[in-house]
PDB file of C-alpha atoms and ligand atoms in Angstrom:
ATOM      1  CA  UNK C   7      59.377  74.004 140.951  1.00  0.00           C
ATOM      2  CA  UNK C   8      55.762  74.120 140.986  1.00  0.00           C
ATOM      3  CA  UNK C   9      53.733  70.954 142.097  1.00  0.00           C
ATOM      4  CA  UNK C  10      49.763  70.829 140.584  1.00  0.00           C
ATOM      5  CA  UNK C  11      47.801  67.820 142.389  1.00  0.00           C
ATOM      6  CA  UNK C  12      45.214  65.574 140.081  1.00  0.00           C
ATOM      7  CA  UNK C  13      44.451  63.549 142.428  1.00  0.00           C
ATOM      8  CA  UNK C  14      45.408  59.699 143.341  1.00  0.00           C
ATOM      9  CA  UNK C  15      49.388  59.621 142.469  1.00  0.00           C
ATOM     10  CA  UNK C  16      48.899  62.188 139.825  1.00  0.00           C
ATOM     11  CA  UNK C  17      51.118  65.595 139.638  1.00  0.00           C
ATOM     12  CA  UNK C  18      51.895  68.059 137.163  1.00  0.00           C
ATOM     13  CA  UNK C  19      55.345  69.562 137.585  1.00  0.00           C
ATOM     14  CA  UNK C  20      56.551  72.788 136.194  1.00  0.00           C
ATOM     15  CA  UNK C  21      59.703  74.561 136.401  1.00  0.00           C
ATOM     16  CA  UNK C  22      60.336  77.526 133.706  1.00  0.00           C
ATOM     17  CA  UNK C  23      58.200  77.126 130.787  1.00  0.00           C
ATOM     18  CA  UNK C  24      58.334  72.984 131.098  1.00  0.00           C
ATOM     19  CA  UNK C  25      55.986  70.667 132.494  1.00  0.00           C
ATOM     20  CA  UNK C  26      55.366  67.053 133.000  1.00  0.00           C
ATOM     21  CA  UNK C  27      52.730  64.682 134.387  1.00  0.00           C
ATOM     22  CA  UNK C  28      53.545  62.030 136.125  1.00  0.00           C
ATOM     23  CA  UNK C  29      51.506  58.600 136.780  1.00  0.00           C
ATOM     24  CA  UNK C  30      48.274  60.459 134.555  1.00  0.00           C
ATOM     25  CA  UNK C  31      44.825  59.350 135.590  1.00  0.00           C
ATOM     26  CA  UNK C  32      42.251  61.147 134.573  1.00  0.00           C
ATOM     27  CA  UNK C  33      39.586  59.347 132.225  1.00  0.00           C
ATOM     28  CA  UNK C  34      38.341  57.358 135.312  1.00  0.00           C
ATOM     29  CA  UNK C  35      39.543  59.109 138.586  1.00  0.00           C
ATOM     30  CA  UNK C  36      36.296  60.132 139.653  1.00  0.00           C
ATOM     31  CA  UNK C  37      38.756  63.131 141.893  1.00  0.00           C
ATOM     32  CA  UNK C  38      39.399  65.147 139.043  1.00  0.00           C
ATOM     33  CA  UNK C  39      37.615  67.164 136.638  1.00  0.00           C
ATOM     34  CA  UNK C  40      40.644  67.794 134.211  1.00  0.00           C
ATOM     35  CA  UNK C  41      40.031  67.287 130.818  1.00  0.00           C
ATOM     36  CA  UNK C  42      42.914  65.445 128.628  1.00  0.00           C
ATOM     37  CA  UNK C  43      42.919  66.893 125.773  1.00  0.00           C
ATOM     38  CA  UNK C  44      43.275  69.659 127.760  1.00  0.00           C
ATOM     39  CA  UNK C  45      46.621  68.708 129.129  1.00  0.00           C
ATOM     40  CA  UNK C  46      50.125  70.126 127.366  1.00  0.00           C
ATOM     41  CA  UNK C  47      52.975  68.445 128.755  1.00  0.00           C
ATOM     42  CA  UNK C  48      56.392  68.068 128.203  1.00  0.00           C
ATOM     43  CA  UNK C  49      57.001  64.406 128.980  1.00  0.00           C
ATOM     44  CA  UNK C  50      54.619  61.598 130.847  1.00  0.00           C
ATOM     45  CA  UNK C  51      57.084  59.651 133.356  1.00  0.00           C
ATOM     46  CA  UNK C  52      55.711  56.493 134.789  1.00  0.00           C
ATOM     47  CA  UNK C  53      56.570  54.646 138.082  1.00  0.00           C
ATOM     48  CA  UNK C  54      54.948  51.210 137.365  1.00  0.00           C
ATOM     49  CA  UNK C  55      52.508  49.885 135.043  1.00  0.00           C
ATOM     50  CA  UNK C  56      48.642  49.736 136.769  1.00  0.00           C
ATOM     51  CA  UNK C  57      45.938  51.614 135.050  1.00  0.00           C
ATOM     52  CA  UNK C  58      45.429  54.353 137.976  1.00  0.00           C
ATOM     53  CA  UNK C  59      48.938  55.258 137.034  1.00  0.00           C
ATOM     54  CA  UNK C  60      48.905  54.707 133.319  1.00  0.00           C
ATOM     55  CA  UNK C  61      45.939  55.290 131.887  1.00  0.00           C
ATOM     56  CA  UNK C  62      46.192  58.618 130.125  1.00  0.00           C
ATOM     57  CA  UNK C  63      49.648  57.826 129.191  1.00  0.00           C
ATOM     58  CA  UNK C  64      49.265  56.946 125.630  1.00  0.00           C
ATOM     59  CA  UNK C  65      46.811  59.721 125.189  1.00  0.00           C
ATOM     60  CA  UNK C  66      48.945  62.550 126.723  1.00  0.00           C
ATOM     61  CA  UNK C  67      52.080  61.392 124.951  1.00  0.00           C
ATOM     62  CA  UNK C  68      50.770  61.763 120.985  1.00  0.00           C
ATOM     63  CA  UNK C  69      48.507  64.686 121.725  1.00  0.00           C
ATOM     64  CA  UNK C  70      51.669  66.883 122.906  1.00  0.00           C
ATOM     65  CA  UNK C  71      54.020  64.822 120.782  1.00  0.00           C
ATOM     66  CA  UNK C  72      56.300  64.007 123.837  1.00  0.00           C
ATOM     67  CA  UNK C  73      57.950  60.826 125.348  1.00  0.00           C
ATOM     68  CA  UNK C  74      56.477  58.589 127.376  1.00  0.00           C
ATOM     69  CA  UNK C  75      59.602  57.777 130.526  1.00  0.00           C
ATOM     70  CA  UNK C  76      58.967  54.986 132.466  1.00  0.00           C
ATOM     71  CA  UNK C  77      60.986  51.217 132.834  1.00  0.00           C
ATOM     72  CA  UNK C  78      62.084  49.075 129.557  1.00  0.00           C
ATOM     73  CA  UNK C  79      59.322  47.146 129.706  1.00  0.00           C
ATOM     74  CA  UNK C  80      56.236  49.597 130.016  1.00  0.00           C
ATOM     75  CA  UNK C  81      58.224  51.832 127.039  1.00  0.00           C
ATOM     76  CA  UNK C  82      58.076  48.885 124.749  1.00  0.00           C
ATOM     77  CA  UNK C  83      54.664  48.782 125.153  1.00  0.00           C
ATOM     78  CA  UNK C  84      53.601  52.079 124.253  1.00  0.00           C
ATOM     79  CA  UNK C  85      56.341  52.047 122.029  1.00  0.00           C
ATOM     80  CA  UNK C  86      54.857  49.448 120.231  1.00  0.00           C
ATOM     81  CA  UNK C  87      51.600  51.519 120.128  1.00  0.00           C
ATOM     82  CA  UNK C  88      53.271  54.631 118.239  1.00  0.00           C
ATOM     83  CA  UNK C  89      54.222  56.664 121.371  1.00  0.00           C
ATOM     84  CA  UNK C  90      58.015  58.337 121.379  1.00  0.00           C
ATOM     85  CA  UNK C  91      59.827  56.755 124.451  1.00  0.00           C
ATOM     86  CA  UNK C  92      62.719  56.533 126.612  1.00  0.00           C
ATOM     87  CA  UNK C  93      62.917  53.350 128.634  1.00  0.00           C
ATOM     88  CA  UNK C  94      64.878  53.389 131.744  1.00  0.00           C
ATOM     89  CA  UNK C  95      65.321  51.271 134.796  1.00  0.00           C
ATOM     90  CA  UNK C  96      65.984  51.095 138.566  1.00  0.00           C
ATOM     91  CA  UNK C  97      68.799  53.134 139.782  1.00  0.00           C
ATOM     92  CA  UNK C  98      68.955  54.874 136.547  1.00  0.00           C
ATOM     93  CA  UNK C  99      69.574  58.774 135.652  1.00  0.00           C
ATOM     94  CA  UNK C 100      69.254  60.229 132.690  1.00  0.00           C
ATOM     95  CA  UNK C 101      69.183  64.267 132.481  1.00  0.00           C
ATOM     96  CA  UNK C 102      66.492  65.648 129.877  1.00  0.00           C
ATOM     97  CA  UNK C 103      65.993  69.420 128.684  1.00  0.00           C
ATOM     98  CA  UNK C 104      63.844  69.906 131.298  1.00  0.00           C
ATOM     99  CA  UNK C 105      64.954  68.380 134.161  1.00  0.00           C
ATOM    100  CA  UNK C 106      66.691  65.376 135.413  1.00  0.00           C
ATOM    101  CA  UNK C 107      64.690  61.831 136.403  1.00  0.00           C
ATOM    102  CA  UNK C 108      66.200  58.801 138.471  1.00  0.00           C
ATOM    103  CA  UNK C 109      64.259  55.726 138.952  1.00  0.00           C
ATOM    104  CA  UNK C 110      64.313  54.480 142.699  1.00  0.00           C
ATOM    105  CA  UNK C 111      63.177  50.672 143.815  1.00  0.00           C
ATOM    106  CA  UNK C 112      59.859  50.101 144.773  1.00  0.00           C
ATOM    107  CA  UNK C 113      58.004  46.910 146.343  1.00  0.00           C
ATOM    108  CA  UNK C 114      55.200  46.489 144.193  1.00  0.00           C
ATOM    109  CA  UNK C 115      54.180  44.868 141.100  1.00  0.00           C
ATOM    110  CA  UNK C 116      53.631  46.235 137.255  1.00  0.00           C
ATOM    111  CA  UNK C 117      51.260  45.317 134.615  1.00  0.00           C
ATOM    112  CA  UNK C 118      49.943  46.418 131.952  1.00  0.00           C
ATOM    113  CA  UNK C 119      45.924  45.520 130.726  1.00  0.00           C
ATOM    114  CA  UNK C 120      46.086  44.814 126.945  1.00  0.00           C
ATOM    115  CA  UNK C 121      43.057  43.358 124.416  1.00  0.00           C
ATOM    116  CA  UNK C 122      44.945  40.018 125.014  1.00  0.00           C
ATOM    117  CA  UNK C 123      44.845  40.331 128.630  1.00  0.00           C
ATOM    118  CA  UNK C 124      47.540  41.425 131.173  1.00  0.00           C
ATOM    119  CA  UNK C 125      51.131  41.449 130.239  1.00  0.00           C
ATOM    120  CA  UNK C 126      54.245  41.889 132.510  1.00  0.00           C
ATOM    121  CA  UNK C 127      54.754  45.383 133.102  1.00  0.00           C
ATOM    122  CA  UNK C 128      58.970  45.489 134.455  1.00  0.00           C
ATOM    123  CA  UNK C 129      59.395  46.132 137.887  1.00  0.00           C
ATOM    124  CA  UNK C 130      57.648  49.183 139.634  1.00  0.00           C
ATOM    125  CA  UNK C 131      59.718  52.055 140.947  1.00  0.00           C
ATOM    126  CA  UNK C 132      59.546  55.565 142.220  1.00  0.00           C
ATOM    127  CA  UNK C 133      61.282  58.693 140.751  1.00  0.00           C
ATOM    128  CA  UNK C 134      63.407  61.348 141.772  1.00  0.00           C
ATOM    129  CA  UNK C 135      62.364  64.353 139.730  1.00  0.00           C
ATOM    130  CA  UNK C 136      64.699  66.942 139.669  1.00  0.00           C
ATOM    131  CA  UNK C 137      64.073  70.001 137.998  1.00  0.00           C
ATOM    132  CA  UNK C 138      65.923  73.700 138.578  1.00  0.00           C
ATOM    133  CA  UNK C 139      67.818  73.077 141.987  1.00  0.00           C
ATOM    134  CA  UNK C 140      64.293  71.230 143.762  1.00  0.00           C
ATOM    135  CA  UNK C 141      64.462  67.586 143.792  1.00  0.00           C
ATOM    136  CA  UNK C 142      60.614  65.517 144.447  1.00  0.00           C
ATOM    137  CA  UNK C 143      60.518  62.388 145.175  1.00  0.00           C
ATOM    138  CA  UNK C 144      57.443  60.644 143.274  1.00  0.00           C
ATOM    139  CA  UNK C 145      57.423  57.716 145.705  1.00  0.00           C
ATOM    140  CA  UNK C 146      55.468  55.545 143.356  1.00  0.00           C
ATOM    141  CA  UNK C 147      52.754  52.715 144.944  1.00  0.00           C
ATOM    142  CA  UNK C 148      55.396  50.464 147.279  1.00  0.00           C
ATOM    143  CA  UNK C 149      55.604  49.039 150.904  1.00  0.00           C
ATOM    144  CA  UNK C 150      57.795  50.579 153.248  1.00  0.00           C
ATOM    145  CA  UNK C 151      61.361  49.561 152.845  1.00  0.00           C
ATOM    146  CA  UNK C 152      64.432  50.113 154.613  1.00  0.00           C
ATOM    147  CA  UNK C 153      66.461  51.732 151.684  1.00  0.00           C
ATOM    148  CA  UNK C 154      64.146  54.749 151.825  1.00  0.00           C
ATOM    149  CA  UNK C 155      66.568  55.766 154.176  1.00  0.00           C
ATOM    150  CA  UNK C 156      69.889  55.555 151.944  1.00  0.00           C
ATOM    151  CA  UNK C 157      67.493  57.329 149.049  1.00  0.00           C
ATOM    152  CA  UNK C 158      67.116  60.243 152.056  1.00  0.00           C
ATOM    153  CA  UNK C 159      70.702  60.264 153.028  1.00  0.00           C
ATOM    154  CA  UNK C 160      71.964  60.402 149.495  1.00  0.00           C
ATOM    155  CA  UNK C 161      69.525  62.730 147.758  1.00  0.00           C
ATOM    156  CA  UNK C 162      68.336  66.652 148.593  1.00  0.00           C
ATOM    157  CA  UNK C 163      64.855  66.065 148.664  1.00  0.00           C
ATOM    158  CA  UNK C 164      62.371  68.867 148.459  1.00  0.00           C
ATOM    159  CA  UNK C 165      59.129  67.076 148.231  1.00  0.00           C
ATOM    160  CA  UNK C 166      58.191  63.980 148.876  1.00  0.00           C
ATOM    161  CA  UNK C 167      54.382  62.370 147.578  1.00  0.00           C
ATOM    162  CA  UNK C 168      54.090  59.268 149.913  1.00  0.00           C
ATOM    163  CA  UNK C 169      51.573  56.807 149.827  1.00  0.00           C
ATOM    164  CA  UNK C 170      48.593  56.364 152.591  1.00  0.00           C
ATOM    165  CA  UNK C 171      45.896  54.674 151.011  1.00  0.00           C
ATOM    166  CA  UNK C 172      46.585  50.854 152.221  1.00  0.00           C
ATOM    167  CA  UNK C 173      45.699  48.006 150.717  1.00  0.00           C
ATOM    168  CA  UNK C 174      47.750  47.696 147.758  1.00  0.00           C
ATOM    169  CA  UNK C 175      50.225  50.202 149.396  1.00  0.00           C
ATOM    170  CA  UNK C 176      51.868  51.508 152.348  1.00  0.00           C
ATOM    171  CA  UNK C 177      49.024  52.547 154.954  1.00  0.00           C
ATOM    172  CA  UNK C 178      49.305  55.517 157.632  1.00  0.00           C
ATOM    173  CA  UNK C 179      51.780  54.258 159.785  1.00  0.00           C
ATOM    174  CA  UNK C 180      54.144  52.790 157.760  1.00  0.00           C
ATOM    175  CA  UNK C 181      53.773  55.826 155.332  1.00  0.00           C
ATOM    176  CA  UNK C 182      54.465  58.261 158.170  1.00  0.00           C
ATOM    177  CA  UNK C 183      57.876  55.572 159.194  1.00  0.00           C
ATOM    178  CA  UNK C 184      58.743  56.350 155.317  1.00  0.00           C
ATOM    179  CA  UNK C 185      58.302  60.035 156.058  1.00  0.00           C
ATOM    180  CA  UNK C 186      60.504  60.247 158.762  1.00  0.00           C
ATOM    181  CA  UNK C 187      63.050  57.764 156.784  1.00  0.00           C
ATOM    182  CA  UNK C 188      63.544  60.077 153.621  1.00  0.00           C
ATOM    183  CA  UNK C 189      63.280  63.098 155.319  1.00  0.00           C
ATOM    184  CA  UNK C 190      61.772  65.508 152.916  1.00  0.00           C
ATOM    185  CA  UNK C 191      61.405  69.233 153.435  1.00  0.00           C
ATOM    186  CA  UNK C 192      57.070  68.774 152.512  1.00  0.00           C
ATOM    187  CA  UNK C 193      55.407  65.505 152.741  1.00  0.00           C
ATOM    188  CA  UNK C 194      52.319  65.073 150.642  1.00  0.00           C
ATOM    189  CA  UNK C 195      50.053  62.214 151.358  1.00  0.00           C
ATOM    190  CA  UNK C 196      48.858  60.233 147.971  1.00  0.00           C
ATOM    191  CA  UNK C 197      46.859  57.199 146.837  1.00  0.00           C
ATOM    192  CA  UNK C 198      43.740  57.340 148.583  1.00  0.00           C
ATOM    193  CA  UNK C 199      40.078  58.263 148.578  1.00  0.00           C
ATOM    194  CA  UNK C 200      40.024  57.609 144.959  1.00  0.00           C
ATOM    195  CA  UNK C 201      38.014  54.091 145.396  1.00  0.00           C
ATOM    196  CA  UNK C 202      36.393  53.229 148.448  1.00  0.00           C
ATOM    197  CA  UNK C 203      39.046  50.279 150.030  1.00  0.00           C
ATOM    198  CA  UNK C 204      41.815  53.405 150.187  1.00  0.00           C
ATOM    199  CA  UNK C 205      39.626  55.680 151.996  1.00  0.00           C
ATOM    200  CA  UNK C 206      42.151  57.609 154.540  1.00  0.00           C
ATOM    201  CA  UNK C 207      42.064  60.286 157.197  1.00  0.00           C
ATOM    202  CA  UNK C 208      44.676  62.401 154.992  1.00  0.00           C
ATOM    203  CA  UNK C 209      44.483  65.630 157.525  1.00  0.00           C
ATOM    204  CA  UNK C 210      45.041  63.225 160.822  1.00  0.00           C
ATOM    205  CA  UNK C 211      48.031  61.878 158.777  1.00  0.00           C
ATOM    206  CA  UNK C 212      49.776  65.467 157.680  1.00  0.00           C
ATOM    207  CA  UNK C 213      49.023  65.863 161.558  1.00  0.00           C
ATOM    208  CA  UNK C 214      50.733  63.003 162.860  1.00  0.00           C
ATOM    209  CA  UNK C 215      53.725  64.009 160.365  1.00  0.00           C
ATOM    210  CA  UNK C 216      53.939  67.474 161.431  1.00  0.00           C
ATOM    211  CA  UNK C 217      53.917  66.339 165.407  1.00  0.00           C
ATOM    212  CA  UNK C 218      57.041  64.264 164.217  1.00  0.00           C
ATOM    213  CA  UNK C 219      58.724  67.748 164.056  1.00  0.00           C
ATOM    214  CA  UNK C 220      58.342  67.515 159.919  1.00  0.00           C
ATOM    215  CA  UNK C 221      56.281  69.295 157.221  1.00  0.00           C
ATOM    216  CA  UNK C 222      53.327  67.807 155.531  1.00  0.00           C
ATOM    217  CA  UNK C 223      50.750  69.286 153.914  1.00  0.00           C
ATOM    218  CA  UNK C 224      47.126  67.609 152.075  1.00  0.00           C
ATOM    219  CA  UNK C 225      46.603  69.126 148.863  1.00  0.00           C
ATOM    220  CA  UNK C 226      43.201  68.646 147.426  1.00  0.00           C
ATOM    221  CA  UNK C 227      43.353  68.158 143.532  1.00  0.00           C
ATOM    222  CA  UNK C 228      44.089  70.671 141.747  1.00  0.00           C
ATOM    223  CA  UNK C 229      45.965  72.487 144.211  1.00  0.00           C
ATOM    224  CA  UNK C 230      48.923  73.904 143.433  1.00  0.00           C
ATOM    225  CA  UNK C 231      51.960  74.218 145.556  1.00  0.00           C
ATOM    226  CA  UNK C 232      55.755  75.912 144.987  1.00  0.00           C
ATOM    227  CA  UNK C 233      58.275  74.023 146.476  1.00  0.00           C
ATOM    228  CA  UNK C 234      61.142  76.055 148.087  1.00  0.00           C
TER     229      UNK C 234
HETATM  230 NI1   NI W 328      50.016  50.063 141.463  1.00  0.00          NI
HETATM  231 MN1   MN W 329      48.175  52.437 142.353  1.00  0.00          MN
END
């Protein structure tokens, strides 16, 4: 499994000839150059509905004729806007051609902006993305909770992309509690520096996790790392 950074909660993840994106912003996310029409993906999962998560969705989904996977409620949307989807929820697992996805719990909300105004967007969630025998754990935007522990204990996990920014997420210390809780082989810091209230010392964090007698590493975007 191959891991490609974009920046903010964004990944590209490649196993074989497959690929998908997960949480795809873009058009906006003044960390990456990536163009989207440039991006050919086999599926666009979703952990919650937020426009720094979903923003490209849509976009990325008709250009390369693949589904959108993300909770019930965020699939009828796009659904509704001509996408192909497959909606899912919490503590579901559903095995696809190229790999196998399981939503986990987050704490965290989920909406999606429309012409109308906001509408409800399910409840928010990470994802366990498993594809050939490496499992990584998409943590999604969430507070630190207890049961990251039990998703640890009961899962293989490879890589895990954990949340530092703060603010609307888990901050340093909590995200480096969650680190130790799920117990990943490679921690990778996410969701900051994008805007200026999630600015983060990402290097002093991947520090402080690797003095914990763990593995983290800070990739910039567009990194790319294997996970083994
Ligand atoms: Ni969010
Ligand atoms: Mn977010």
């Amino acid at each position: 499994m191959e891991l490609q950074f974009i920046g903010h909660s964004c990944f590209i993840v490649s196993h074989n000839n497959f690929k998908v994106i997960m949480d795809p912003f873009i058009s906006g996310n003044p960390l990456t150059t990536l163009k989207v029409e440039d991006i050919k993906v086999d599926a666009v999962l979703l952990t919650h509905g937020h426009s720094d998560h979903t923003a490209d969705a849509l976009q990325i989904a008709l250009q390369n004729q693949c589904p959108i996977i993300a909770n019930f409620e965020i699939c009828s949307y796009f659904g509704s806007k001509g996408a192909t989807v497959f909606g899912m929820n919490i503590g579901g697992c559903n095995t696809f051609r190229w790999g196998k996805v399981k939503f986990t719990p987050a704490i965290h909300s989920s909406s999606l902006d429309t012409e109308q105004g906001p509408i409800y967007g399910g409840v928010a969630g990470g994802i366990l993305l498993t594809m050939g025998d490496k499992t990584f754990y998409h943590v999604g935007d969430t507070a630190l909770f207890s049961d990251m522990k039990l998703i640890g204990e009961l899962h293989d996990i490879h890589a895990a992309a954990i949340p530092i920014g703060d603010v609307f997420t888990m901050g340093p210390e909590d995200a480096l509690l969650a680190a130790q809780w799920i117990g990943a082989k490679t921690n990778i810091p996410v969701h900051y520096d994008t805007f200026p209230a999630i600015v983060q010392d990402a290097e002093a964090w991947v520090a402080a996790v690797n003095a914990k007698r763990l593995h983290g590493i800070c990739m910039h975007p567009s990194d790319r790392y294997i996970v083994d």
